[in-house]
mmCIF file of C-alpha atoms in Angstrom:
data_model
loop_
_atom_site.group_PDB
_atom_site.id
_atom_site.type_symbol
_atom_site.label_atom_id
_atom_site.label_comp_id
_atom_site.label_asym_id
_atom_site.label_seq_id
_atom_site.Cartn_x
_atom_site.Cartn_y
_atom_site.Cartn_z
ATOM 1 C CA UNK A 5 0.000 0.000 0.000
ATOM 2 C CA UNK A 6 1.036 3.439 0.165
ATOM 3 C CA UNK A 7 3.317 4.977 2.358
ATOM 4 C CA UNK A 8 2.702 8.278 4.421
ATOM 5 C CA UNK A 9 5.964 9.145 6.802
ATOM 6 C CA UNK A 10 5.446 11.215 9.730
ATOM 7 C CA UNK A 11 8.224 12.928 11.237
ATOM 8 C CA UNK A 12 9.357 13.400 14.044
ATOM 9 C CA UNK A 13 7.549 10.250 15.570
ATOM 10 C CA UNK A 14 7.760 12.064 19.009
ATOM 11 C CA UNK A 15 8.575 15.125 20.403
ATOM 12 C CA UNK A 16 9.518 17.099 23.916
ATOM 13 C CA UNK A 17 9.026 20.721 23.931
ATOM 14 C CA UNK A 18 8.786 23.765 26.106
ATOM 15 C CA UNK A 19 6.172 25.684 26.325
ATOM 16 C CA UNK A 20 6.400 28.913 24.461
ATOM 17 C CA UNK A 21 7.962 27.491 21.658
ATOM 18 C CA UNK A 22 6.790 26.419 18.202
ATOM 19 C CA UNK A 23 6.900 22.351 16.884
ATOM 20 C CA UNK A 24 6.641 21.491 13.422
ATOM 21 C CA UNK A 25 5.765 18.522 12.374
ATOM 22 C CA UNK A 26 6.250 17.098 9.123
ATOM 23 C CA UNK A 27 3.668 14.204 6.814
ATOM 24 C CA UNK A 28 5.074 13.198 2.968
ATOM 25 C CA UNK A 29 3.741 10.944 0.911
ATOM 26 C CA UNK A 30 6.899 8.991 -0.169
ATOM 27 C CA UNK A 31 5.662 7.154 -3.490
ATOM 28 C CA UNK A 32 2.336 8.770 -4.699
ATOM 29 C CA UNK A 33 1.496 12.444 -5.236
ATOM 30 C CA UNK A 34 -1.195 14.129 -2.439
ATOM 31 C CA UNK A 35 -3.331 16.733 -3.641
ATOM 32 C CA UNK A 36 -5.054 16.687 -0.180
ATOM 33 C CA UNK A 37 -3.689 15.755 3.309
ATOM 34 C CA UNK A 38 -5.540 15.755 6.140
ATOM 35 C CA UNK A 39 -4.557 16.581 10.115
ATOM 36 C CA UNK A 40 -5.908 15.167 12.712
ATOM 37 C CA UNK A 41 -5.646 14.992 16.632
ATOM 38 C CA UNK A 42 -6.569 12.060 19.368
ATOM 39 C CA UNK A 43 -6.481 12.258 23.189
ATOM 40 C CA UNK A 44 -6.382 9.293 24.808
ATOM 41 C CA UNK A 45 -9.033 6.698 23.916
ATOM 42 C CA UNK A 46 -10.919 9.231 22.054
ATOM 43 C CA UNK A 47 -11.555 8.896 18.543
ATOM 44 C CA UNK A 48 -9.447 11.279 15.779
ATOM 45 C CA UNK A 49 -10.500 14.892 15.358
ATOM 46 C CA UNK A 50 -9.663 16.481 12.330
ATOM 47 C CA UNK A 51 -8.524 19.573 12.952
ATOM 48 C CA UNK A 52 -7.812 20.665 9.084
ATOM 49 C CA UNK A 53 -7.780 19.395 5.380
ATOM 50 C CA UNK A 54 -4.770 20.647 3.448
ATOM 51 C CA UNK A 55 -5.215 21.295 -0.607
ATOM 52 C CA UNK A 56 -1.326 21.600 -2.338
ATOM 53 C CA UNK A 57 -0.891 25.492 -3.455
ATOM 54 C CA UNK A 58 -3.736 26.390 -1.288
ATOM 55 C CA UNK A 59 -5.176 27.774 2.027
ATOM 56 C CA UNK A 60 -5.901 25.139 4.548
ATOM 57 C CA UNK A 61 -9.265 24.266 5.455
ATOM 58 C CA UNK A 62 -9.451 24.295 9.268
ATOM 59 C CA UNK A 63 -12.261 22.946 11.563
ATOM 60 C CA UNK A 64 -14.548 24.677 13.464
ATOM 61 C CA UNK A 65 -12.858 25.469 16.970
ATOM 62 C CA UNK A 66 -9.197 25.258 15.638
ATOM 63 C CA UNK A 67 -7.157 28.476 15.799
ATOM 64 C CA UNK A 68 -5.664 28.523 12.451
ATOM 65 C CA UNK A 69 -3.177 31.158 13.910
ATOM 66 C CA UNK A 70 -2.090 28.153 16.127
ATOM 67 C CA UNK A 71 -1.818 25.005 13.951
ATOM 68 C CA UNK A 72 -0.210 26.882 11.326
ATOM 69 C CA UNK A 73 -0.526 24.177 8.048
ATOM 70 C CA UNK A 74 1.708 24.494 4.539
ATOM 71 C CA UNK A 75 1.191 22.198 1.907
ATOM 72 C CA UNK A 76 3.993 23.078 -0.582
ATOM 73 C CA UNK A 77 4.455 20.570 -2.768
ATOM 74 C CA UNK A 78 2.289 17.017 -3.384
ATOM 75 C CA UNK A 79 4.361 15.238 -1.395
ATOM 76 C CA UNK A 80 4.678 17.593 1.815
ATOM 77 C CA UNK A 81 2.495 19.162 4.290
ATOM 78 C CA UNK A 82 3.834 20.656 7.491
ATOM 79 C CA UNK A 83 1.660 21.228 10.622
ATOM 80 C CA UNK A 84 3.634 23.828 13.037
ATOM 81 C CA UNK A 85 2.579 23.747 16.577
ATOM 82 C CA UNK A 86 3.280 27.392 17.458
ATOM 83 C CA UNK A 87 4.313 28.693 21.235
ATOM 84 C CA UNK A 88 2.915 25.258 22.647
ATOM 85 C CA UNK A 89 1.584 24.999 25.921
ATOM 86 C CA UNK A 90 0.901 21.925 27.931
ATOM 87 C CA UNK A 91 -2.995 21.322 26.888
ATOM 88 C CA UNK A 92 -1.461 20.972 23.232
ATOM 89 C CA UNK A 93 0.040 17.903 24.314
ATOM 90 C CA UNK A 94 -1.360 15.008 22.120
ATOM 91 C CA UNK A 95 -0.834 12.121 19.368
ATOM 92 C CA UNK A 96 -1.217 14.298 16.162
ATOM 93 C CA UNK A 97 -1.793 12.476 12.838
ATOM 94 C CA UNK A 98 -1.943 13.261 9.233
ATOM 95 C CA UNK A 99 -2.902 11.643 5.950
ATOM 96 C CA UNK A 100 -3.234 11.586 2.545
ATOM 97 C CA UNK A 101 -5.130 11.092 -0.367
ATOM 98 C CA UNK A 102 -3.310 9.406 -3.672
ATOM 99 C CA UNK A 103 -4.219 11.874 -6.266
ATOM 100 C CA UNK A 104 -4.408 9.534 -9.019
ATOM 101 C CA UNK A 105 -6.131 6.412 -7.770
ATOM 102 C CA UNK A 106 -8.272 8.621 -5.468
ATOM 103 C CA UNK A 107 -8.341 6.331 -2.290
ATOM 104 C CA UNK A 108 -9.251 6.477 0.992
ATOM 105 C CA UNK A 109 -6.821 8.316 2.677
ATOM 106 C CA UNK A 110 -3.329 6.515 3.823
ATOM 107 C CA UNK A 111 -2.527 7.432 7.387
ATOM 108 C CA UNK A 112 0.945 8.281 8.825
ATOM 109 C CA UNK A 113 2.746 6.527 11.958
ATOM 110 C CA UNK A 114 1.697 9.745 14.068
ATOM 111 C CA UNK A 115 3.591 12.506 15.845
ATOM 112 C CA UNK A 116 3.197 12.263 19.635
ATOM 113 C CA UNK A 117 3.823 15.562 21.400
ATOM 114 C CA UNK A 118 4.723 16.847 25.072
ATOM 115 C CA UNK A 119 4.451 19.780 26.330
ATOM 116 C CA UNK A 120 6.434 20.728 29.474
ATOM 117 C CA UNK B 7 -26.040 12.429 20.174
ATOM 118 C CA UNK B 8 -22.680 11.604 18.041
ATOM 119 C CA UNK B 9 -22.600 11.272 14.213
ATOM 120 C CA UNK B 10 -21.176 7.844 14.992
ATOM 121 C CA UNK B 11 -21.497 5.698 18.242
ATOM 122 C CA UNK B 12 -19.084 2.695 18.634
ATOM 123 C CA UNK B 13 -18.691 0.826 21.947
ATOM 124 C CA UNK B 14 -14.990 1.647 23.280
ATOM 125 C CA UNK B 15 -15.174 -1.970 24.346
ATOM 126 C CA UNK B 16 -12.152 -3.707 25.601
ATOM 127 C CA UNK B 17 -13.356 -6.566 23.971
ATOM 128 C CA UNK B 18 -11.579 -9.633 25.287
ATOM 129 C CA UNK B 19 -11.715 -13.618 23.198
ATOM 130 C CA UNK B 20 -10.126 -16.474 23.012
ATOM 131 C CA UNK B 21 -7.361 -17.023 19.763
ATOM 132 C CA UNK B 22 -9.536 -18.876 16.932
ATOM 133 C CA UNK B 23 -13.157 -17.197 17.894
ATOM 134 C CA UNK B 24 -15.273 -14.894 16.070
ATOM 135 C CA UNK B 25 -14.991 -10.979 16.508
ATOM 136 C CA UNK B 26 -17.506 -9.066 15.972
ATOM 137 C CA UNK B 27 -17.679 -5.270 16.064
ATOM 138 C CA UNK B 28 -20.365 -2.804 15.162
ATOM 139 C CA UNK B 29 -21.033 0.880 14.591
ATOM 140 C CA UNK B 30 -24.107 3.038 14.810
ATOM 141 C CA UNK B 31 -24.539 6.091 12.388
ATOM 142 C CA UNK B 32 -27.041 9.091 12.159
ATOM 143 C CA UNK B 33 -26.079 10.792 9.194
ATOM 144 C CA UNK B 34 -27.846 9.009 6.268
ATOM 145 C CA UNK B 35 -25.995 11.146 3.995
ATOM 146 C CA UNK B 36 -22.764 8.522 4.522
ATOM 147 C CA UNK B 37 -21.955 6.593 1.256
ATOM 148 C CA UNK B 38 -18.470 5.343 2.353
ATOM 149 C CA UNK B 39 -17.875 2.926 5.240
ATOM 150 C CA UNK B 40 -14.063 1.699 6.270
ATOM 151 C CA UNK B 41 -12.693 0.159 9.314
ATOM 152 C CA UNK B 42 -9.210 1.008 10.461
ATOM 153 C CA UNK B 43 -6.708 -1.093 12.457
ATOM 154 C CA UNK B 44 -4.511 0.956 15.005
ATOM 155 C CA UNK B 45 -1.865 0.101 17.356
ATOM 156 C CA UNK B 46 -1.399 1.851 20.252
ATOM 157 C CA UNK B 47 0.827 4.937 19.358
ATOM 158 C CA UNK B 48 0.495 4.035 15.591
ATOM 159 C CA UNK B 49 -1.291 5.887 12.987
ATOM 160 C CA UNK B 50 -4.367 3.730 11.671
ATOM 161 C CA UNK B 51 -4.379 1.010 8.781
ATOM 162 C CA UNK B 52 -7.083 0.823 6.833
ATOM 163 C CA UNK B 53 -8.348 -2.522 6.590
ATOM 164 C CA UNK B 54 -11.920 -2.435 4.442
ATOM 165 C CA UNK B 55 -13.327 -0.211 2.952
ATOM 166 C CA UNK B 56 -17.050 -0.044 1.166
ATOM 167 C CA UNK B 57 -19.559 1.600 -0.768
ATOM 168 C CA UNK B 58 -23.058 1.981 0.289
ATOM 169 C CA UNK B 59 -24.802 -1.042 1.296
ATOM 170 C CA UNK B 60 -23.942 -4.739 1.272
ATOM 171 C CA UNK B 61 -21.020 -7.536 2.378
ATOM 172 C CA UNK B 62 -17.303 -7.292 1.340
ATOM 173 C CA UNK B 63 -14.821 -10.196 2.217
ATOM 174 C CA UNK B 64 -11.175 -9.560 2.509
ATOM 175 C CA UNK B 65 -9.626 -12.963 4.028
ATOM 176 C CA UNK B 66 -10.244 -12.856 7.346
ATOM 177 C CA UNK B 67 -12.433 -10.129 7.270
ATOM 178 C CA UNK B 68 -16.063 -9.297 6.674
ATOM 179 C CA UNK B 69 -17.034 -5.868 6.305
ATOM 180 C CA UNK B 70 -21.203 -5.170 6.169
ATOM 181 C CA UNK B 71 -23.309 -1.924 6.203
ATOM 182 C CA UNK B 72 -27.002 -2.055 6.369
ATOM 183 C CA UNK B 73 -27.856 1.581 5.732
ATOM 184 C CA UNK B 74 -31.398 1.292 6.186
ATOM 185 C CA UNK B 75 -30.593 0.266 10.022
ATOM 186 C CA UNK B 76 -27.911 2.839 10.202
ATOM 187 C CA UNK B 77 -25.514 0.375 11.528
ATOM 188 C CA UNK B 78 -21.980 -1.237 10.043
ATOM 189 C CA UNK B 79 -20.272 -4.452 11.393
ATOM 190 C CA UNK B 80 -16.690 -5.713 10.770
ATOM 191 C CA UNK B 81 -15.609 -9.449 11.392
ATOM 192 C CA UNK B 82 -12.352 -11.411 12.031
ATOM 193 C CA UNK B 83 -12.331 -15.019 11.759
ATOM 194 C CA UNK B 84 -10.035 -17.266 13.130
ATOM 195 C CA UNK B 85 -8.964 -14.394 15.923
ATOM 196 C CA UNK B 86 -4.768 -13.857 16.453
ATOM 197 C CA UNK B 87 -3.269 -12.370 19.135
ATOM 198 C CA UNK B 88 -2.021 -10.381 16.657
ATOM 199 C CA UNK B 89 -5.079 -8.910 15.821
ATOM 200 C CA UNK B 90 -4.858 -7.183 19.245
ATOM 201 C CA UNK B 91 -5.952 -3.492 18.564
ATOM 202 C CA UNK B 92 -8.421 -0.428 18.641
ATOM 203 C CA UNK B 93 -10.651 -0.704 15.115
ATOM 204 C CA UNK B 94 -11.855 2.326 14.327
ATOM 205 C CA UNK B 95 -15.262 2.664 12.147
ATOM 206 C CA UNK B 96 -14.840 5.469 9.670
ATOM 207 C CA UNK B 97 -17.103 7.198 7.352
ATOM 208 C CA UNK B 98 -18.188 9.798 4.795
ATOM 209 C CA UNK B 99 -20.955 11.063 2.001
ATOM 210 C CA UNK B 100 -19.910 10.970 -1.383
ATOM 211 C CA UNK B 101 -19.514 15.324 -1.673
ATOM 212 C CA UNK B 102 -16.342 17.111 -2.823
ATOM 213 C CA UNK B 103 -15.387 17.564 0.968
ATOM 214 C CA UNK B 104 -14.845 14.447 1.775
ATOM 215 C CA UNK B 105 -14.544 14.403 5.368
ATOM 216 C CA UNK B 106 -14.317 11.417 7.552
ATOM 217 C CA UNK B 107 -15.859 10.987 10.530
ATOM 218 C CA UNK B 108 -14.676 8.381 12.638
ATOM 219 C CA UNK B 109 -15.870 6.193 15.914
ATOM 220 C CA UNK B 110 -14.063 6.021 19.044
ATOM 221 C CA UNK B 111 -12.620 2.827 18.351
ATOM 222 C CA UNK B 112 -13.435 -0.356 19.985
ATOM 223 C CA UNK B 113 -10.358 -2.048 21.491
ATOM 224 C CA UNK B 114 -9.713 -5.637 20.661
ATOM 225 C CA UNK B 115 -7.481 -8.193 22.765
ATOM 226 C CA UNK B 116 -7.262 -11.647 21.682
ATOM 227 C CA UNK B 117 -6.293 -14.279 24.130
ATOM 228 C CA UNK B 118 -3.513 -16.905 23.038
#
């Protein structure tokens, strides 16, 4: 099947500062990736769809100012965490769509964040 | 109410029995029903994946949606511990925004 990579896989920050986190899809092109957050045993929010060479189509309740999302090329979209605080502190996960065979989305291996 | 209701289990058999795990829906606007495997701290893996209404076999795997009861099922024959996992019911309608609304995930531990 496809492959989405994730990076980094987890990640230790202060708060105040900004994460970013990284999804490519190594051997298909993405015109759309998708972000998404999970707590603990709660199901995955999506927090914003991503369109390459576009604006970023957030959810309703996420600050957009906040989860700042680029989606620069069909292979990479970048979600940056910016000045984190400790209730940011979750399993973040992103995926993509294959742009030619138009499939349900391929998920990455997820980016789990801590906020200190 | 939730757009999809799934019973967070933990849902404990034997290795070799029958699985069975169901989701409720309330938007009748869905068209596309998948179930997702995911390991704990692991992004999920979609497993099946179906249109509308009716049965889909994958190995050990039966995938069904009745859409007139609202209500999708996923089955594992011949249970392995390896198939020790949250599933995750997953769906969408069939419009240009193709968002996916998933279930809370039902976690699964097989017994050797």
């Amino acid at each position: 099947g496809a492959v989405v990579s994730q990076h980094p896989s987890w990640v230790i920050c202060k708060s105040g500062t900004s994460v970013k986190i990284e999804c490519r899809s190594l051997d298909f092109q993405a015109t759309t990736m998708f972000w998404y957050r999970q707590f603990p045993k709660q199901s995955l929010m999506l927090m914003a769809t991503s369109n390459e060479g576009s604006k970023a189509t957030y959810e309703q309740g996420v600050e957009k100012d906040k989860f700042l999302i680029n989606h620069a090329s069909l292979t990479l979209s970048t979600l940056t965490v910016t000045s984190a605080h400790p209730e940011d502190s979750s399993f973040y996960i992103c995926s993509a769509k294959n742009r030619v065979l138009n499939t349900e989305a391929f998920f990455g291996q997820g980016t789990r964040l801590t906020v200190v | 109410q939730k757009e999809v209701e799934q019973d967070p289990g933990p849902l404990s058999v034997p290795e070799g029995a029958i699985v069975s795990l169901n989701c409720t829906y309330s938007n009748s606007a869905f068209q596309y029903f998948m179930w997702y495997r995911q390991y704990s701290r692991k992004g999920p893996e979609l497993l099946m994946y179906t249109y509308s209404s009716g049965n889909k076999e994958d190995g050990r795997f039966t995938a069904q949606v009745d859409k007139s009861s609202k209500y999708i099922s996923l089955f594992i024959r011949d249970s392995q511990p390896s198939d020790s996992a949250t599933y995750l019911c997953a769906m969408r309608n069939s419009g240009g925004y193709q968002k996916v609304t998933f279930g809370t995930g039902t976690k699964l531990q097989v017994i050797p």
